[in-house]
Short mmCIF file of C-alpha atoms in Angstrom, two decimals:
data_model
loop_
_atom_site.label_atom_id
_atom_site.label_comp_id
_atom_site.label_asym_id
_atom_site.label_seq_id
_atom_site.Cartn_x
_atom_site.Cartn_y
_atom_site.Cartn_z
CA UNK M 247 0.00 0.00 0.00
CA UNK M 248 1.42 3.25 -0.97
CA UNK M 249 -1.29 5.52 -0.75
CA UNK M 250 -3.82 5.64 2.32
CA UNK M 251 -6.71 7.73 3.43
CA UNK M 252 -8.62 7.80 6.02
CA UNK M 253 -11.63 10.23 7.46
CA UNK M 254 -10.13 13.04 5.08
CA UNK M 255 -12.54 16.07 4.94
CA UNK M 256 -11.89 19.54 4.38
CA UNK M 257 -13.62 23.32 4.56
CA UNK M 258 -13.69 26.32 2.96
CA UNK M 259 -15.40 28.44 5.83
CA UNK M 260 -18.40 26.14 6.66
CA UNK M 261 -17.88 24.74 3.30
CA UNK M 262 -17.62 21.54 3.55
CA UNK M 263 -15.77 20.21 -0.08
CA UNK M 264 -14.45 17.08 1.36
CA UNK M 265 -15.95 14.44 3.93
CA UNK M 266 -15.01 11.61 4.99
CA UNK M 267 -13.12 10.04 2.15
CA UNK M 268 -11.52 6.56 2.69
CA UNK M 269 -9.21 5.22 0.32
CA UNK M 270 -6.08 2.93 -0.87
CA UNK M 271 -3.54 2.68 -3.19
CA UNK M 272 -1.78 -0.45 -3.82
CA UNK M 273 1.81 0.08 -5.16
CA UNK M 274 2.19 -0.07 -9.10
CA UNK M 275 -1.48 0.00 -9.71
CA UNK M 276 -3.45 2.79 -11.91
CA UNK M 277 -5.67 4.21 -10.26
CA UNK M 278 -8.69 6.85 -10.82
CA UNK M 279 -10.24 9.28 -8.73
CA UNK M 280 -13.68 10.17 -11.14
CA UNK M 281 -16.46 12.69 -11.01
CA UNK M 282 -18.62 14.54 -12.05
CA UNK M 283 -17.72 18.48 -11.85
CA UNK M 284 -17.98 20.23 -8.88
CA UNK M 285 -17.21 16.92 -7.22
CA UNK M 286 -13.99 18.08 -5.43
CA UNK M 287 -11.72 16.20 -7.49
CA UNK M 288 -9.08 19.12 -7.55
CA UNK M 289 -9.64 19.94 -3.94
CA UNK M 290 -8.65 16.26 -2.67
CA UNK M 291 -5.71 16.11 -5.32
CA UNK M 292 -4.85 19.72 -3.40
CA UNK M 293 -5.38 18.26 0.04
CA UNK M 294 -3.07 15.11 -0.70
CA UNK M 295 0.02 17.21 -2.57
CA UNK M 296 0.09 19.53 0.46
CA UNK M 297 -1.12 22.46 -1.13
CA UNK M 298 -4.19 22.45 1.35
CA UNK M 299 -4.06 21.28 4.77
CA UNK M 300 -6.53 18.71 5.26
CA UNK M 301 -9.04 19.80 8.49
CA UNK M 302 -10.19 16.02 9.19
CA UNK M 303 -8.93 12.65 8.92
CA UNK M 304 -5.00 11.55 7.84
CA UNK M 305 -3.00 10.94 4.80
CA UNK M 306 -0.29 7.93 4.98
CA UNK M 307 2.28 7.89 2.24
CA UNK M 308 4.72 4.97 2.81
CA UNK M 309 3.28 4.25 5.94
CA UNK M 310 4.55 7.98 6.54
CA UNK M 311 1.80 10.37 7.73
CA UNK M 312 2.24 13.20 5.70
CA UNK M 313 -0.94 15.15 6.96
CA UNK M 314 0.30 18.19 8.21
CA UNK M 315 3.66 18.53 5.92
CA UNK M 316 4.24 21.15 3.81
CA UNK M 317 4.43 20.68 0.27
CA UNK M 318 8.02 20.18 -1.10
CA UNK M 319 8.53 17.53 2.09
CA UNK M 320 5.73 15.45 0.21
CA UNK M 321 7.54 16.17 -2.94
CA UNK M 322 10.89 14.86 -1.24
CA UNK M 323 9.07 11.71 -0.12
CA UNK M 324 8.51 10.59 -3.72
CA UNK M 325 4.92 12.06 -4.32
CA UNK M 326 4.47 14.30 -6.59
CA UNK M 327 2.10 15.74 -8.49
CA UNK M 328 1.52 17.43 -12.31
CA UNK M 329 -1.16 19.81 -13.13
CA UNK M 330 -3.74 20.19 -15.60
CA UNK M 331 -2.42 23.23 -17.24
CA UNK M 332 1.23 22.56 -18.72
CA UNK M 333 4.44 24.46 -16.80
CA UNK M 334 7.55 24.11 -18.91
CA UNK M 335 10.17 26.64 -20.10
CA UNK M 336 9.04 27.67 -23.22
CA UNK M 337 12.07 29.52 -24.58
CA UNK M 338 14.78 26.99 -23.06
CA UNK M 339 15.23 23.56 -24.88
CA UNK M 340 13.30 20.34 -24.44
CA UNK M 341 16.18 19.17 -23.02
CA UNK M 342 16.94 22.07 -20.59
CA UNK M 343 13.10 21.72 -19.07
CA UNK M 344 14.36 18.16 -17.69
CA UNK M 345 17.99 19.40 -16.62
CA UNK M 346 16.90 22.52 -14.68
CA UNK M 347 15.15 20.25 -11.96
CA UNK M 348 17.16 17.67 -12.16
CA UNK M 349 19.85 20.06 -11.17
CA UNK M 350 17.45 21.17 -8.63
CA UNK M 351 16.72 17.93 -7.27
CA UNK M 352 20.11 16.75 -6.96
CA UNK M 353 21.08 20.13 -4.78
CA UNK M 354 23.65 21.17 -6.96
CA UNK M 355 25.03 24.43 -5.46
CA UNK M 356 26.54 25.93 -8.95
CA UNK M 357 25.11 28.02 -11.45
CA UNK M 358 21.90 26.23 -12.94
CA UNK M 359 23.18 27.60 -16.66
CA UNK M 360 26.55 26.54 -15.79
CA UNK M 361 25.41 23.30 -14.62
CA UNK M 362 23.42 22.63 -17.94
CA UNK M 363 26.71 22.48 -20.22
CA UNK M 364 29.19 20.92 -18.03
CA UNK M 365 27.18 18.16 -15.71
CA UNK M 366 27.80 15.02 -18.04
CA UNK M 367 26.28 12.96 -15.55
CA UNK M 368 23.01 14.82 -14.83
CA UNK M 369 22.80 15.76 -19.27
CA UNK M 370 23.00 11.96 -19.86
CA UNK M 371 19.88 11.51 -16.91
CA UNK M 372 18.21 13.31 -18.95
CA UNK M 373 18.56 12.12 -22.01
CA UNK M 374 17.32 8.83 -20.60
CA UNK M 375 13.72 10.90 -19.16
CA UNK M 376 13.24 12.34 -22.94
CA UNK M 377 13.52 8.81 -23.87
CA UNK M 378 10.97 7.05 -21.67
CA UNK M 379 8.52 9.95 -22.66
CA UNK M 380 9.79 9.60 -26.68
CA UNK M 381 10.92 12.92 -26.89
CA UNK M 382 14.91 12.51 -26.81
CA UNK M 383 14.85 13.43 -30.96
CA UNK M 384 13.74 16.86 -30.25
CA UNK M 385 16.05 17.51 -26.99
CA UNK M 386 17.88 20.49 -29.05
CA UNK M 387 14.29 22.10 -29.89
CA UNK M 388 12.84 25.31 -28.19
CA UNK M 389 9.78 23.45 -26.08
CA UNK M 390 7.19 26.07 -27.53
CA UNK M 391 7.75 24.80 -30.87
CA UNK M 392 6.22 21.66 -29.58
CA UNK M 393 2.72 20.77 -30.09
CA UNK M 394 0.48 20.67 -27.41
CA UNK M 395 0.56 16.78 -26.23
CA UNK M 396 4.02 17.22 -26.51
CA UNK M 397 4.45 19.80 -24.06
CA UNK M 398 2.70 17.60 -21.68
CA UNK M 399 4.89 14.88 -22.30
CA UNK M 400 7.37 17.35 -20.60
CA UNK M 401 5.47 18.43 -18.01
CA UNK M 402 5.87 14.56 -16.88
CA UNK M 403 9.57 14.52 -17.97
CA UNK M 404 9.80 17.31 -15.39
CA UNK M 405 7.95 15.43 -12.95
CA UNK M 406 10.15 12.38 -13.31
CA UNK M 407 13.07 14.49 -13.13
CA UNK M 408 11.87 14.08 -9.15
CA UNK M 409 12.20 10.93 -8.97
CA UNK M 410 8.98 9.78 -7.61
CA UNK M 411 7.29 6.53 -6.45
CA UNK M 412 3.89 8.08 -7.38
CA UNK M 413 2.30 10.45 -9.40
CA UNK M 414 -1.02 12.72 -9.09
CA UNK M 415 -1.87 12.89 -13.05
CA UNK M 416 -4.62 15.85 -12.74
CA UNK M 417 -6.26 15.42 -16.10
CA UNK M 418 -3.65 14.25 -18.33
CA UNK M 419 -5.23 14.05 -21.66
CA UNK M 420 -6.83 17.23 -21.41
CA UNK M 421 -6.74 19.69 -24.74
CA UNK M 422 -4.86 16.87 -26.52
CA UNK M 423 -6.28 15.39 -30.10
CA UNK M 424 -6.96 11.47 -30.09
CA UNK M 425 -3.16 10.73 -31.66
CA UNK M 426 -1.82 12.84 -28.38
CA UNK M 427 -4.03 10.91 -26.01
CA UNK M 428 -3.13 7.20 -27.55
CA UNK M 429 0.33 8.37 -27.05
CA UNK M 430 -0.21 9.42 -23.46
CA UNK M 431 -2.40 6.70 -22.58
CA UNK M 432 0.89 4.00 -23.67
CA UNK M 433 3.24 6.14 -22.33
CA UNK M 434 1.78 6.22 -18.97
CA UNK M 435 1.24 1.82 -19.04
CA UNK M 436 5.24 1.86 -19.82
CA UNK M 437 6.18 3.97 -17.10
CA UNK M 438 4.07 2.10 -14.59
CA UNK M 439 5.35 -1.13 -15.83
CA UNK M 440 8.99 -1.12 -16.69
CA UNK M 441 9.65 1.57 -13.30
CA UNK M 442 6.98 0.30 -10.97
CA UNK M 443 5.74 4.04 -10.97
CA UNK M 444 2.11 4.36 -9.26
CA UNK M 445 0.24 6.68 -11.05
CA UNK M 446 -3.30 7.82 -9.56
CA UNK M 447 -5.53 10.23 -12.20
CA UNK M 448 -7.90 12.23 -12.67
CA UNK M 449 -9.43 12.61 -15.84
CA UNK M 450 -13.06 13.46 -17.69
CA UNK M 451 -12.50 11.38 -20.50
CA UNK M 452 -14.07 7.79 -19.33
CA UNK M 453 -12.43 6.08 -22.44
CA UNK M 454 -9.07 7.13 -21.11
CA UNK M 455 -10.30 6.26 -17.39
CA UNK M 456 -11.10 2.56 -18.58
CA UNK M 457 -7.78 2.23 -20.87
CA UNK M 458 -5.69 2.95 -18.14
CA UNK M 459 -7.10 2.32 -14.95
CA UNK M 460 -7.29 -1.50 -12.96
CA UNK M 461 -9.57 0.64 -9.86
CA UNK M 462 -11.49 3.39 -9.51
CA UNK M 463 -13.33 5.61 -7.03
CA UNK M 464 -15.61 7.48 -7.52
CA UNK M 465 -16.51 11.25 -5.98
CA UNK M 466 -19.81 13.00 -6.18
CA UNK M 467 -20.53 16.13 -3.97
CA UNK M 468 -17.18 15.30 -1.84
CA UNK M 469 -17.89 12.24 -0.57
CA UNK M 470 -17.06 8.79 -2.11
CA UNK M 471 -20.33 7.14 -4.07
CA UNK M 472 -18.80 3.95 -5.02
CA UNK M 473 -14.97 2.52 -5.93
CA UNK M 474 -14.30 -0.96 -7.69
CA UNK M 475 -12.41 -2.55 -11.21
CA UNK M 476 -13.74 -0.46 -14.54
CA UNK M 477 -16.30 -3.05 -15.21
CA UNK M 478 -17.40 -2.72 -11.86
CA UNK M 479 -18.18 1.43 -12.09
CA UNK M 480 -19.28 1.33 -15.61
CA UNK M 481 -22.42 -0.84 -14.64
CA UNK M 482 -22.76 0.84 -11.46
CA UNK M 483 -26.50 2.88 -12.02
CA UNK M 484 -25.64 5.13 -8.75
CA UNK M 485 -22.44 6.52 -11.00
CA UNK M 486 -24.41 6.49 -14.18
CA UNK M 487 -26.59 8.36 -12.21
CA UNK M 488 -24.30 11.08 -10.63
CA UNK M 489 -23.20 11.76 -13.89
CA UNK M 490 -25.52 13.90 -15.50
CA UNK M 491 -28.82 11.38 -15.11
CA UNK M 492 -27.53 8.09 -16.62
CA UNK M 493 -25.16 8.08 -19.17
CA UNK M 494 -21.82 6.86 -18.46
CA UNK M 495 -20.39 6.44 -21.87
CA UNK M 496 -16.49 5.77 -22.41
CA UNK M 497 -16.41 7.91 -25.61
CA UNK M 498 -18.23 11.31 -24.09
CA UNK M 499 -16.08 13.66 -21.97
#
């Protein structure tokens, strides 16, 4: 078990966006957190990075509880998390993107520019990044002359640049065409296979859920409706329910 949580809730104010959320996750396995919107989807991924301090309940990472740490001492444990909206370097090189942390990471004390032409050690690190995310042919190119799917294949070079034992994927297909999402969707199976990476999503698109994903839970109005395998949740009627009176198709967004 790499993930657990127990009794997590959280508040805006009164607000209550979280409550009482229990939940596992098993070491190398995909897993999903669905929902409709307005579920609190973003909120819990916030909550469990460290961005937002949980008001109720615990959060055990590696049998760690990481409730009350800040954010970069979650980072530093091996979670980490990438966002829905891409954060790369557009004017430095594809390759630069992955050496900058890296270089950060590894608490190198020297010049960061310095650092990217003469650390052999670190360059050829990440070399080997652009190649698990099949990018290491355009390592010389700016990033924004990327397309768009690209640029998120960077985002999670950047993230693996970390190091991590798991991953908060916060809607990784998003914006990308169906060529851009087949290639995330494989991408994403190697990594968790070949590097025993966990990877827990988030993600509208339920044909991308079901490709990727051996569990899911399911939130709706902040508190879990139902969790199970993919067959499991797409014959559940409570979840076809939550979602928009019914329809719980694997092709709609």
């Amino acid at each position: 078990m790499i993930l657990k949580v127990k009794n997590l809730g959280h508040k805006f104010g009164k607000f209550q966006v979280l409550k009482g959320i229990n939940l596992e996750v098993e070491q190398g396995v995909i897993t999903a957190l669905i929902g409709p919107n307005g579920a609190g989807k973003t909120t819990f991924y916030n909550v469990i990075s460290g961005k937002y301090q949980a008001t109720e309940g615990e959060i055990f990472f590696k049998n760690f509880n990481i409730t009350k740490l800040p954010a970069y001492k979650i980072v530093n444990l091996g979670l980490v998390r990438s966002f829905q909206v891409t954060n790369i370097f557009p004017d430095l090189s594809v390759i630069e993107n992955i050496l900058i942390p890296l270089i950060l990471h590894n608490k190198k004390t020297f010049s960061i520019f310095s650092a990217l032409k003469r650390d052999r050690e670190l360059y050829k690190r990440a070399e080997n990044i652009l190649e698990k995310i099949g990018l290491l042919e355009y390592k010389d190119r700016k990033a924004s002359e990327l397309s768009y799917g690209d640029k998120r294949l960077i985002e999670i070079g950047i993230v693996l640049s970390r190091e991590p034992e798991m991953i908060l994927l916060d809607e990784p297909t998003a914006g990308m065409n169906p060529e851009e999402t087949e290639k995330m969707i494989r991408m994403i199976k190697e990594l968790a296979l070949k590097f025993n990476t966990t990877f827990f999503i988030t993600e509208h698109d339920m044909s991308v859920v079901f490709a990727l994903a051996s569990y899911i839970y399911v939130l709706h109005q902040g508190s879990l409706l139902s969790e199970g395998t993919p067959d499991e949740i797409r014959n559940n009627q409570a979840v076809k329910e939550a979602y928009l009176g019914g329809s719980l198709d694997a092709n709609s967004k």
